[in-house]
mmCIF file of C-alpha atoms in Angstrom:
data_model
loop_
_atom_site.group_PDB
_atom_site.id
_atom_site.type_symbol
_atom_site.label_atom_id
_atom_site.label_comp_id
_atom_site.label_asym_id
_atom_site.label_seq_id
_atom_site.Cartn_x
_atom_site.Cartn_y
_atom_site.Cartn_z
ATOM 1 C CA MET B 810 56.347 123.074 259.198
ATOM 2 C CA ASN B 811 59.471 122.457 261.169
ATOM 3 C CA PRO B 812 62.614 124.512 260.673
ATOM 4 C CA SER B 813 64.551 121.750 258.873
ATOM 5 C CA SER B 814 61.830 121.291 256.248
ATOM 6 C CA SER B 815 61.693 125.025 255.554
ATOM 7 C CA LYS B 816 65.428 125.165 255.044
ATOM 8 C CA LEU B 817 65.342 122.238 252.547
ATOM 9 C CA LEU B 818 62.539 123.861 250.571
ATOM 10 C CA TRP B 819 64.525 127.144 250.364
ATOM 11 C CA ILE B 820 67.580 125.297 248.988
ATOM 12 C CA LEU B 821 65.539 123.475 246.293
ATOM 13 C CA SER B 822 63.875 126.727 245.217
ATOM 14 C CA SER B 823 67.232 128.440 244.898
ATOM 15 C CA VAL B 824 68.623 125.604 242.740
ATOM 16 C CA LEU B 825 65.583 125.684 240.438
ATOM 17 C CA ILE B 826 65.773 129.439 240.016
ATOM 18 C CA PHE B 827 69.536 129.281 239.266
ATOM 19 C CA GLY B 828 69.051 126.468 236.707
ATOM 20 C CA PHE B 829 66.225 128.324 234.986
ATOM 21 C CA GLY B 830 68.308 131.480 234.773
ATOM 22 C CA LEU B 831 71.322 129.598 233.412
ATOM 23 C CA ALA B 832 69.218 127.901 230.698
ATOM 24 C CA LEU B 833 67.615 131.198 229.742
ATOM 25 C CA GLY B 834 71.040 132.843 229.464
ATOM 26 C CA ILE B 835 72.391 130.142 227.166
ATOM 27 C CA ILE B 836 69.319 130.288 224.881
ATOM 28 C CA SER B 837 69.434 134.094 224.727
ATOM 29 C CA SER B 838 73.148 134.127 223.886
ATOM 30 C CA SER B 839 72.691 131.626 221.042
ATOM 31 C CA TYR B 840 69.818 133.607 219.622
ATOM 32 C CA LEU B 841 71.478 136.987 219.818
ATOM 33 C CA THR B 842 74.510 135.832 217.787
ATOM 34 C CA THR B 843 72.209 135.388 214.760
ATOM 35 C CA ILE B 844 70.939 138.976 214.887
ATOM 36 C CA PRO B 845 72.955 141.295 212.490
ATOM 37 C CA PHE B 846 74.036 144.300 214.470
ATOM 38 C CA PRO B 847 75.134 147.474 212.611
ATOM 39 C CA LEU B 848 78.857 148.116 212.302
ATOM 40 C CA PRO B 849 80.359 150.841 214.384
ATOM 41 C CA LEU B 850 80.132 154.270 212.778
ATOM 42 C CA GLN B 851 83.118 155.003 210.606
ATOM 43 C CA THR B 852 85.006 158.221 210.746
ATOM 44 C CA SER B 853 84.404 160.902 208.150
ATOM 45 C CA GLN B 854 87.744 160.086 206.539
ATOM 46 C CA SER B 855 86.759 156.498 205.856
ATOM 47 C CA LEU B 856 83.401 157.497 204.312
ATOM 48 C CA HIS B 857 85.039 159.031 201.254
ATOM 49 C CA PRO B 858 87.039 156.973 198.705
ATOM 50 C CA PRO B 859 90.593 158.104 198.015
ATOM 51 C CA SER B 860 91.018 160.537 195.151
ATOM 52 C CA SER B 861 93.090 157.960 193.177
ATOM 53 C CA PRO B 862 93.346 154.165 193.361
ATOM 54 C CA PRO B 863 96.294 152.729 195.250
ATOM 55 C CA PRO B 864 99.294 151.946 193.099
ATOM 56 C CA SER B 865 99.178 148.519 191.446
ATOM 57 C CA THR B 866 101.910 146.021 192.076
ATOM 58 C CA LEU B 867 101.856 145.091 188.305
ATOM 59 C CA VAL B 868 103.517 147.961 186.478
ATOM 60 C CA PRO B 869 102.950 147.798 182.681
ATOM 61 C CA LEU B 870 106.177 147.387 180.709
ATOM 62 C CA GLU B 871 106.672 150.334 178.387
ATOM 63 C CA HIS B 872 109.087 150.472 175.485
ATOM 64 C CA HIS B 873 110.407 153.275 173.385
ATOM 65 C CA PRO B 874 108.754 153.247 169.904
ATOM 66 C CA GLN B 875 112.007 152.119 168.323
ATOM 67 C CA GLU B 876 112.309 149.299 170.860
ATOM 68 C CA ARG B 877 108.782 148.119 170.019
ATOM 69 C CA VAL B 878 109.715 148.002 166.344
ATOM 70 C CA GLU B 879 112.807 145.938 167.135
ATOM 71 C CA ILE B 880 110.781 143.485 169.231
ATOM 72 C CA LEU B 881 108.257 143.116 166.397
ATOM 73 C CA LYS B 882 110.959 142.681 163.768
ATOM 74 C CA GLU B 883 112.593 139.941 165.798
ATOM 75 C CA TYR B 884 109.393 137.939 165.332
ATOM 76 C CA ILE B 885 108.737 138.754 161.692
ATOM 77 C CA GLU B 886 112.378 138.995 160.590
ATOM 78 C CA PRO B 887 114.238 136.434 162.737
ATOM 79 C CA LYS B 888 117.988 136.934 162.713
ATOM 80 C CA GLU B 889 118.763 133.320 163.600
ATOM 81 C CA VAL B 890 117.836 130.511 161.188
ATOM 82 C CA MET B 891 118.458 127.611 163.570
ATOM 83 C CA HIS B 892 115.442 126.568 165.626
ATOM 84 C CA GLY B 893 113.932 123.563 167.400
ATOM 85 C CA MET B 894 110.840 123.069 165.238
ATOM 86 C CA ASN B 895 110.240 119.794 163.430
ATOM 87 C CA ASP B 896 109.017 119.794 159.833
ATOM 88 C CA GLU B 897 105.317 119.734 160.704
ATOM 89 C CA GLU B 898 105.677 122.635 163.120
ATOM 90 C CA LEU B 899 107.819 124.569 160.638
ATOM 91 C CA LEU B 900 105.396 124.138 157.718
ATOM 92 C CA TRP B 901 102.478 125.121 159.951
ATOM 93 C CA ARG B 902 104.238 128.250 161.148
ATOM 94 C CA ALA B 903 105.342 129.207 157.633
ATOM 95 C CA SER B 904 101.804 128.863 156.264
ATOM 96 C CA MET B 905 100.508 131.750 158.410
ATOM 97 C CA VAL B 906 99.459 134.748 156.317
ATOM 98 C CA PRO B 907 98.645 138.227 157.714
ATOM 99 C CA HIS B 908 95.313 139.531 156.413
ATOM 100 C CA ARG B 909 96.074 143.179 157.103
ATOM 101 C CA ARG B 910 97.887 144.798 154.212
ATOM 102 C CA VAL B 911 99.254 147.717 156.231
ATOM 103 C CA VAL B 912 102.623 146.801 157.718
ATOM 104 C CA PRO B 913 103.239 148.442 161.146
ATOM 105 C CA TYR B 914 106.897 149.139 160.400
ATOM 106 C CA GLU B 915 109.063 150.208 157.487
ATOM 107 C CA ARG B 916 109.760 147.134 155.381
ATOM 108 C CA VAL B 917 112.129 146.694 152.455
ATOM 109 C CA PRO B 918 111.315 143.680 150.243
ATOM 110 C CA LYS B 919 114.078 141.090 150.079
ATOM 111 C CA VAL B 920 115.024 138.213 147.777
ATOM 112 C CA ALA B 921 115.615 134.864 149.485
ATOM 113 C CA PHE B 922 118.433 132.766 148.002
ATOM 114 C CA LEU B 923 117.848 129.101 148.834
ATOM 115 C CA PHE B 924 120.957 126.949 148.440
ATOM 116 C CA LEU B 925 120.330 123.202 148.289
ATOM 117 C CA THR B 926 123.771 121.643 148.676
ATOM 118 C CA ARG B 927 125.485 118.434 149.684
ATOM 119 C CA GLY B 928 128.626 119.935 151.125
ATOM 120 C CA PRO B 929 130.769 123.042 150.651
ATOM 121 C CA LEU B 930 129.773 125.911 148.402
ATOM 122 C CA ALA B 931 132.606 125.946 145.895
ATOM 123 C CA PHE B 932 131.412 129.243 144.409
ATOM 124 C CA ALA B 933 131.002 131.043 147.740
ATOM 125 C CA PRO B 934 133.761 133.578 146.817
ATOM 126 C CA LEU B 935 131.878 134.480 143.633
ATOM 127 C CA TRP B 936 128.599 134.834 145.505
ATOM 128 C CA GLU B 937 130.334 136.971 148.133
ATOM 129 C CA MET B 938 131.318 139.389 145.372
ATOM 130 C CA PHE B 939 127.747 139.310 144.077
ATOM 131 C CA PHE B 940 126.153 140.095 147.473
ATOM 132 C CA LYS B 941 128.701 142.640 148.706
ATOM 133 C CA GLY B 942 127.282 146.082 149.370
ATOM 134 C CA HIS B 943 123.630 145.031 149.170
ATOM 135 C CA GLU B 944 122.977 143.963 152.742
ATOM 136 C CA GLY B 945 119.346 144.305 153.752
ATOM 137 C CA LEU B 946 118.052 143.393 150.285
ATOM 138 C CA PHE B 947 118.630 139.636 150.433
ATOM 139 C CA SER B 948 118.453 136.632 152.738
ATOM 140 C CA ILE B 949 120.475 133.409 152.451
ATOM 141 C CA TYR B 950 119.367 129.928 153.517
ATOM 142 C CA VAL B 951 121.563 126.852 153.143
ATOM 143 C CA HIS B 952 120.296 123.261 153.337
ATOM 144 C CA ALA B 953 123.346 121.007 153.571
ATOM 145 C CA ASP B 954 123.952 117.417 154.562
ATOM 146 C CA PRO B 955 123.562 117.280 158.368
ATOM 147 C CA PHE B 956 126.890 115.416 158.578
ATOM 148 C CA PHE B 957 128.719 118.273 156.837
ATOM 149 C CA ASN B 958 130.564 120.114 159.607
ATOM 150 C CA GLU B 959 132.380 122.984 157.913
ATOM 151 C CA THR B 960 131.295 126.531 158.736
ATOM 152 C CA ALA B 961 131.655 129.771 156.816
ATOM 153 C CA PRO B 962 134.000 132.514 158.102
ATOM 154 C CA ASN B 963 132.484 135.059 160.478
ATOM 155 C CA ASP B 964 132.665 137.820 157.868
ATOM 156 C CA SER B 965 130.969 135.722 155.165
ATOM 157 C CA ALA B 966 127.430 136.339 153.889
ATOM 158 C CA PHE B 967 126.897 132.599 154.452
ATOM 159 C CA PHE B 968 127.923 132.641 158.110
ATOM 160 C CA GLY B 969 125.150 131.290 160.352
ATOM 161 C CA ARG B 970 122.759 130.700 157.445
ATOM 162 C CA ARG B 971 122.480 126.904 157.606
ATOM 163 C CA ILE B 972 118.975 125.758 158.467
ATOM 164 C CA PRO B 973 118.058 122.539 160.328
ATOM 165 C CA SER B 974 118.548 119.936 157.578
ATOM 166 C CA LYS B 975 118.065 116.253 156.843
ATOM 167 C CA VAL B 976 119.728 113.771 154.500
ATOM 168 C CA VAL B 977 118.687 114.221 150.851
ATOM 169 C CA ARG B 978 118.851 111.445 148.276
ATOM 170 C CA TRP B 979 118.750 112.142 144.551
ATOM 171 C CA GLY B 980 115.481 111.197 142.881
ATOM 172 C CA GLU B 981 113.617 110.595 146.166
ATOM 173 C CA LEU B 982 110.927 112.494 148.036
ATOM 174 C CA SER B 983 113.573 113.756 150.472
ATOM 175 C CA MET B 984 114.663 116.168 147.722
ATOM 176 C CA MET B 985 111.208 117.743 147.648
ATOM 177 C CA GLU B 986 111.061 117.784 151.427
ATOM 178 C CA ALA B 987 114.311 119.756 151.479
ATOM 179 C CA GLU B 988 112.943 122.286 148.990
ATOM 180 C CA ARG B 989 109.828 122.834 151.094
ATOM 181 C CA ARG B 990 112.012 123.066 154.199
ATOM 182 C CA LEU B 991 114.037 125.847 152.576
ATOM 183 C CA LEU B 992 110.892 127.689 151.492
ATOM 184 C CA ALA B 993 109.330 127.390 154.929
ATOM 185 C CA ASN B 994 112.397 128.736 156.728
ATOM 186 C CA ALA B 995 112.586 131.672 154.331
ATOM 187 C CA LEU B 996 108.877 132.415 154.795
ATOM 188 C CA LEU B 997 109.479 133.028 158.511
ATOM 189 C CA ASP B 998 110.988 136.356 157.443
ATOM 190 C CA PHE B 999 108.035 138.448 156.296
ATOM 191 C CA SER B 1000 110.339 140.747 154.302
ATOM 192 C CA ASN B 1001 111.254 137.939 151.892
ATOM 193 C CA GLN B 1002 109.090 138.449 148.822
ATOM 194 C CA ARG B 1003 110.848 136.371 146.141
ATOM 195 C CA PHE B 1004 112.414 132.919 146.498
ATOM 196 C CA ILE B 1005 115.026 131.400 144.191
ATOM 197 C CA LEU B 1006 116.279 127.791 144.520
ATOM 198 C CA LEU B 1007 119.964 127.262 143.709
ATOM 199 C CA SER B 1008 122.507 124.450 143.929
ATOM 200 C CA GLU B 1009 126.193 124.438 144.794
ATOM 201 C CA SER B 1010 126.963 124.424 141.036
ATOM 202 C CA CYS B 1011 124.954 127.608 140.290
ATOM 203 C CA ILE B 1012 126.425 131.000 139.437
ATOM 204 C CA PRO B 1013 124.888 134.455 138.930
ATOM 205 C CA LEU B 1014 124.970 135.861 135.390
ATOM 206 C CA PHE B 1015 124.188 139.491 136.287
ATOM 207 C CA ASN B 1016 125.015 141.852 139.123
ATOM 208 C CA PHE B 1017 122.827 142.089 142.189
ATOM 209 C CA PRO B 1018 120.883 145.270 141.287
ATOM 210 C CA THR B 1019 119.839 143.719 137.965
ATOM 211 C CA VAL B 1020 118.747 140.453 139.582
ATOM 212 C CA TYR B 1021 116.951 142.213 142.430
ATOM 213 C CA SER B 1022 115.041 144.573 140.161
ATOM 214 C CA HIS B 1023 114.117 141.783 137.743
ATOM 215 C CA LEU B 1024 112.660 139.612 140.514
ATOM 216 C CA ILE B 1025 111.014 142.217 142.752
ATOM 217 C CA ASN B 1026 109.255 143.910 139.821
ATOM 218 C CA SER B 1027 108.132 140.736 138.092
ATOM 219 C CA THR B 1028 104.396 140.030 137.903
ATOM 220 C CA LEU B 1029 104.892 136.271 137.523
ATOM 221 C CA SER B 1030 106.784 133.398 139.102
ATOM 222 C CA TYR B 1031 109.326 131.394 137.096
ATOM 223 C CA ILE B 1032 108.490 127.694 137.085
ATOM 224 C CA GLN B 1033 108.984 125.471 134.071
ATOM 225 C CA VAL B 1034 105.968 123.290 133.254
ATOM 226 C CA TYR B 1035 105.437 120.996 130.279
ATOM 227 C CA ASP B 1036 103.721 117.756 129.285
ATOM 228 C CA ASP B 1037 106.205 115.021 128.407
ATOM 229 C CA PRO B 1038 104.343 112.100 126.778
ATOM 230 C CA GLY B 1039 107.407 109.825 126.885
ATOM 231 C CA PRO B 1040 108.666 107.334 129.461
ATOM 232 C CA PHE B 1041 110.406 110.060 131.516
ATOM 233 C CA GLY B 1042 107.238 112.135 131.730
ATOM 234 C CA ARG B 1043 103.846 110.459 131.635
ATOM 235 C CA GLY B 1044 105.652 107.151 131.996
ATOM 236 C CA ARG B 1045 106.310 108.069 135.647
ATOM 237 C CA TYR B 1046 102.624 108.608 136.418
ATOM 238 C CA ASP B 1047 100.982 106.201 138.865
ATOM 239 C CA LYS B 1048 97.285 105.547 138.256
ATOM 240 C CA ARG B 1049 96.756 105.390 142.015
ATOM 241 C CA MET B 1050 96.878 109.189 141.916
ATOM 242 C CA ARG B 1051 93.429 109.284 140.349
ATOM 243 C CA PRO B 1052 91.046 111.061 140.757
ATOM 244 C CA ARG B 1053 92.987 113.879 142.429
ATOM 245 C CA ILE B 1054 95.573 113.908 139.647
ATOM 246 C CA GLU B 1055 94.641 112.498 136.264
ATOM 247 C CA LEU B 1056 97.209 111.430 133.676
ATOM 248 C CA GLU B 1057 96.293 114.443 131.520
ATOM 249 C CA GLN B 1058 97.217 116.733 134.422
ATOM 250 C CA TRP B 1059 100.617 115.174 135.089
ATOM 251 C CA ARG B 1060 103.411 117.661 134.351
ATOM 252 C CA LYS B 1061 107.200 117.852 134.380
ATOM 253 C CA GLY B 1062 109.688 120.697 134.759
ATOM 254 C CA SER B 1063 112.974 121.938 136.182
ATOM 255 C CA GLN B 1064 113.234 121.801 139.950
ATOM 256 C CA TRP B 1065 115.156 125.098 139.990
ATOM 257 C CA PHE B 1066 112.247 127.444 140.560
ATOM 258 C CA GLU B 1067 111.755 131.087 141.384
ATOM 259 C CA MET B 1068 108.462 132.140 142.941
ATOM 260 C CA ASP B 1069 106.760 134.957 144.800
ATOM 261 C CA ARG B 1070 105.649 134.826 148.415
ATOM 262 C CA SER B 1071 101.996 133.956 147.803
ATOM 263 C CA LEU B 1072 102.917 130.914 145.704
ATOM 264 C CA ALA B 1073 105.565 129.834 148.227
ATOM 265 C CA VAL B 1074 102.895 129.849 150.952
ATOM 266 C CA GLU B 1075 100.695 127.610 148.782
ATOM 267 C CA ILE B 1076 103.519 125.097 148.322
ATOM 268 C CA VAL B 1077 104.358 124.773 152.020
ATOM 269 C CA SER B 1078 100.664 124.700 152.998
ATOM 270 C CA ASP B 1079 99.754 121.788 150.739
ATOM 271 C CA VAL B 1080 98.997 118.518 152.502
ATOM 272 C CA GLN B 1081 96.794 116.364 150.286
ATOM 273 C CA TYR B 1082 98.901 116.473 147.114
ATOM 274 C CA PHE B 1083 102.165 116.022 148.985
ATOM 275 C CA GLN B 1084 100.788 112.989 150.778
ATOM 276 C CA LEU B 1085 99.660 111.638 147.404
ATOM 277 C CA PHE B 1086 103.200 111.977 146.020
ATOM 278 C CA GLU B 1087 104.576 110.449 149.200
ATOM 279 C CA ARG B 1088 102.426 107.370 148.644
ATOM 280 C CA CYS B 1089 102.570 107.020 144.871
ATOM 281 C CA CYS B 1090 105.694 108.754 143.530
ATOM 282 C CA LYS B 1091 108.571 106.544 144.643
ATOM 283 C CA ALA B 1092 111.041 104.460 142.602
ATOM 284 C CA ALA B 1093 112.167 106.237 139.411
ATOM 285 C CA CYS B 1094 109.441 108.864 139.782
ATOM 286 C CA PHE B 1095 111.625 111.882 140.695
ATOM 287 C CA PRO B 1096 109.145 113.982 142.737
ATOM 288 C CA ASP B 1097 111.285 117.134 142.433
ATOM 289 C CA GLU B 1098 110.615 117.169 138.669
ATOM 290 C CA HIS B 1099 106.853 116.645 138.967
ATOM 291 C CA TYR B 1100 105.393 117.809 142.270
ATOM 292 C CA ILE B 1101 105.599 121.596 141.865
ATOM 293 C CA PRO B 1102 105.031 121.620 138.070
ATOM 294 C CA THR B 1103 101.914 119.437 138.408
ATOM 295 C CA ILE B 1104 100.378 121.294 141.344
ATOM 296 C CA VAL B 1105 101.124 124.730 139.904
ATOM 297 C CA SER B 1106 99.763 123.738 136.480
ATOM 298 C CA MET B 1107 96.534 122.441 138.036
ATOM 299 C CA LYS B 1108 95.861 125.310 140.453
ATOM 300 C CA PHE B 1109 97.993 128.367 139.677
ATOM 301 C CA GLY B 1110 98.834 128.197 135.969
ATOM 302 C CA GLU B 1111 98.008 131.865 135.381
ATOM 303 C CA ARG B 1112 100.619 132.940 137.941
ATOM 304 C CA ILE B 1113 103.713 131.480 136.259
ATOM 305 C CA SER B 1114 105.817 132.338 133.217
ATOM 306 C CA ASN B 1115 106.321 128.646 132.329
ATOM 307 C CA ARG B 1116 110.105 128.910 132.172
ATOM 308 C CA SER B 1117 113.091 128.715 134.479
ATOM 309 C CA LEU B 1118 115.521 131.549 135.224
ATOM 310 C CA THR B 1119 118.407 129.091 135.574
ATOM 311 C CA TRP B 1120 120.253 128.085 132.398
ATOM 312 C CA VAL B 1121 121.393 124.496 131.993
ATOM 313 C CA ASP B 1122 122.559 122.420 129.019
ATOM 314 C CA TRP B 1123 120.562 119.234 128.313
ATOM 315 C CA SER B 1124 121.885 118.816 124.780
ATOM 316 C CA TYR B 1125 123.608 115.500 125.523
ATOM 317 C CA GLY B 1126 120.463 113.854 126.878
ATOM 318 C CA GLY B 1127 120.474 111.438 129.798
ATOM 319 C CA PRO B 1128 119.489 111.963 133.434
ATOM 320 C CA HIS B 1129 122.076 114.688 134.126
ATOM 321 C CA PRO B 1130 122.845 117.978 132.347
ATOM 322 C CA VAL B 1131 126.157 118.814 130.693
ATOM 323 C CA ARG B 1132 128.823 120.011 133.106
ATOM 324 C CA VAL B 1133 130.729 123.210 132.347
ATOM 325 C CA TRP B 1134 134.508 122.784 132.552
ATOM 326 C CA ARG B 1135 137.173 125.420 133.123
ATOM 327 C CA LYS B 1136 138.160 125.864 129.474
ATOM 328 C CA GLY B 1137 134.508 126.268 128.525
ATOM 329 C CA VAL B 1138 134.200 129.479 130.531
ATOM 330 C CA THR B 1139 134.900 132.319 128.109
ATOM 331 C CA ILE B 1140 133.608 135.857 127.714
ATOM 332 C CA GLU B 1141 131.720 134.807 124.585
ATOM 333 C CA PHE B 1142 130.109 131.856 126.378
ATOM 334 C CA LEU B 1143 128.977 133.983 129.319
ATOM 335 C CA ASN B 1144 127.580 136.690 127.044
ATOM 336 C CA ARG B 1145 125.614 134.051 125.148
ATOM 337 C CA LEU B 1146 124.011 132.897 128.407
ATOM 338 C CA ARG B 1147 123.223 136.476 129.375
ATOM 339 C CA SER B 1148 121.639 137.688 126.147
ATOM 340 C CA GLY B 1149 121.519 134.873 123.614
ATOM 341 C CA SER B 1150 117.798 134.122 124.001
ATOM 342 C CA THR B 1151 114.501 135.961 123.673
ATOM 343 C CA CYS B 1152 111.618 135.671 126.114
ATOM 344 C CA SER B 1153 108.786 137.662 127.681
ATOM 345 C CA TYR B 1154 109.045 139.737 130.835
ATOM 346 C CA ASN B 1155 105.965 141.540 132.186
ATOM 347 C CA GLY B 1156 104.373 141.367 128.747
ATOM 348 C CA ALA B 1157 107.361 142.710 126.783
ATOM 349 C CA ASN B 1158 110.115 140.925 124.867
ATOM 350 C CA THR B 1159 113.568 140.814 126.420
ATOM 351 C CA THR B 1160 116.916 139.090 126.002
ATOM 352 C CA VAL B 1161 117.414 138.788 129.771
ATOM 353 C CA CYS B 1162 115.963 135.289 130.097
ATOM 354 C CA PHE B 1163 118.431 133.642 132.478
ATOM 355 C CA LEU B 1164 119.697 135.243 135.665
ATOM 356 C CA PHE B 1165 121.612 132.161 136.848
ATOM 357 C CA ALA B 1166 123.350 129.162 135.316
ATOM 358 C CA ARG B 1167 124.461 125.655 136.283
ATOM 359 C CA LYS B 1168 126.145 123.072 136.120
ATOM 360 C CA PHE B 1169 129.599 124.612 136.674
ATOM 361 C CA LEU B 1170 132.501 122.594 138.037
ATOM 362 C CA PRO B 1171 134.593 123.982 140.936
ATOM 363 C CA ASN B 1172 137.638 124.397 138.657
ATOM 364 C CA THR B 1173 135.821 127.196 136.801
ATOM 365 C CA LEU B 1174 135.884 129.506 139.840
ATOM 366 C CA TRP B 1175 139.111 131.324 139.013
ATOM 367 C CA ARG B 1176 137.995 132.204 135.475
ATOM 368 C CA LEU B 1177 134.564 133.267 136.700
ATOM 369 C CA MET B 1178 136.142 135.554 139.314
ATOM 370 C CA LYS B 1179 138.345 136.988 136.592
ATOM 371 C CA PHE B 1180 135.497 137.663 134.149
ATOM 372 C CA ALA B 1181 132.885 138.790 136.705
ATOM 373 C CA PRO B 1182 133.834 142.511 136.794
ATOM 374 C CA LYS B 1183 133.969 142.760 132.985
ATOM 375 C CA VAL B 1184 131.043 140.531 131.993
ATOM 376 C CA MET B 1185 128.665 140.192 134.967
ATOM 377 C CA GLU B 1186 129.495 143.705 136.201
ATOM 378 C CA PHE B 1187 130.185 142.940 139.857
ATOM 379 C CA GLY B 1188 133.309 142.530 141.923
ATOM 380 C CA PRO B 1189 136.501 144.565 142.310
#
């Protein structure tokens, strides 16, 4: 073999060996990356967990016990009566009932006074005298025409007590909607245990302690219910209400009710009967005189006294009661309203049958303010 051939063979051998080594290196490197190697040995300090976990970035918010009570009371005893709920949301919220009897804070039962008005409360000064000195035992809710813009003075018991309201028309379902709206707003305060519906022409006949004790200690609600076979009773019945409400179950009564909390929850929770009245009780039906009396008579008759606590004079007949004028307000007249009847209270006879009265004209205010300290026993 000549020298040039030997040199060429040496070069080819070297190239082959280099290529084989390079290929082997690449294959080995790819394979070794898949082999799990143990981690480097940790120091003795890192082998032992810390004695306590590191501080969290979310620090729990703690309140003083009294602060927790105030936060809770803001939910169950709202100070503001204005809100952004519509009627459906309001009725749903008001229908909630706690199932635990133990109350997690000190609660004093209150009476809710529900004023259904068109405009100003002419007897506000008289009511101010009635409420004075008894804060914490009552709540006030006013449903007025939404276009009525007057406000009560800052130091008045009526200041800030107007609820979100809608237009109400006499004899229409809107009247009943307003009553349920008042009940629902009052039910948002869990301390309200009794609920009395009043108008702008209503007055109190007794002082606050007497009214409060009479209502809080009563075992029944005060809703008038009776069967009127005439054209203004059964004559308003619509046969489309069958079979849910039969003619024999149709009842009538005064719209000026007083009821306890459990019955108020039933009224605002009802859907099927209210929708039935909405569909069938329209022209000349007067839902406010039939809805609650009929439903209560059908489902909760044992829980009512079957009378109203609000005196009114229907002696003249017609669609409206007799109005009380200024000269008609005398000491003798007021005493007759206060104790001129006999009725039952918690199973015993009593002459305290009416706690309120209507239909008083605004011009009677001065005489009522004058007689209140002597007859009704409140005021200066």
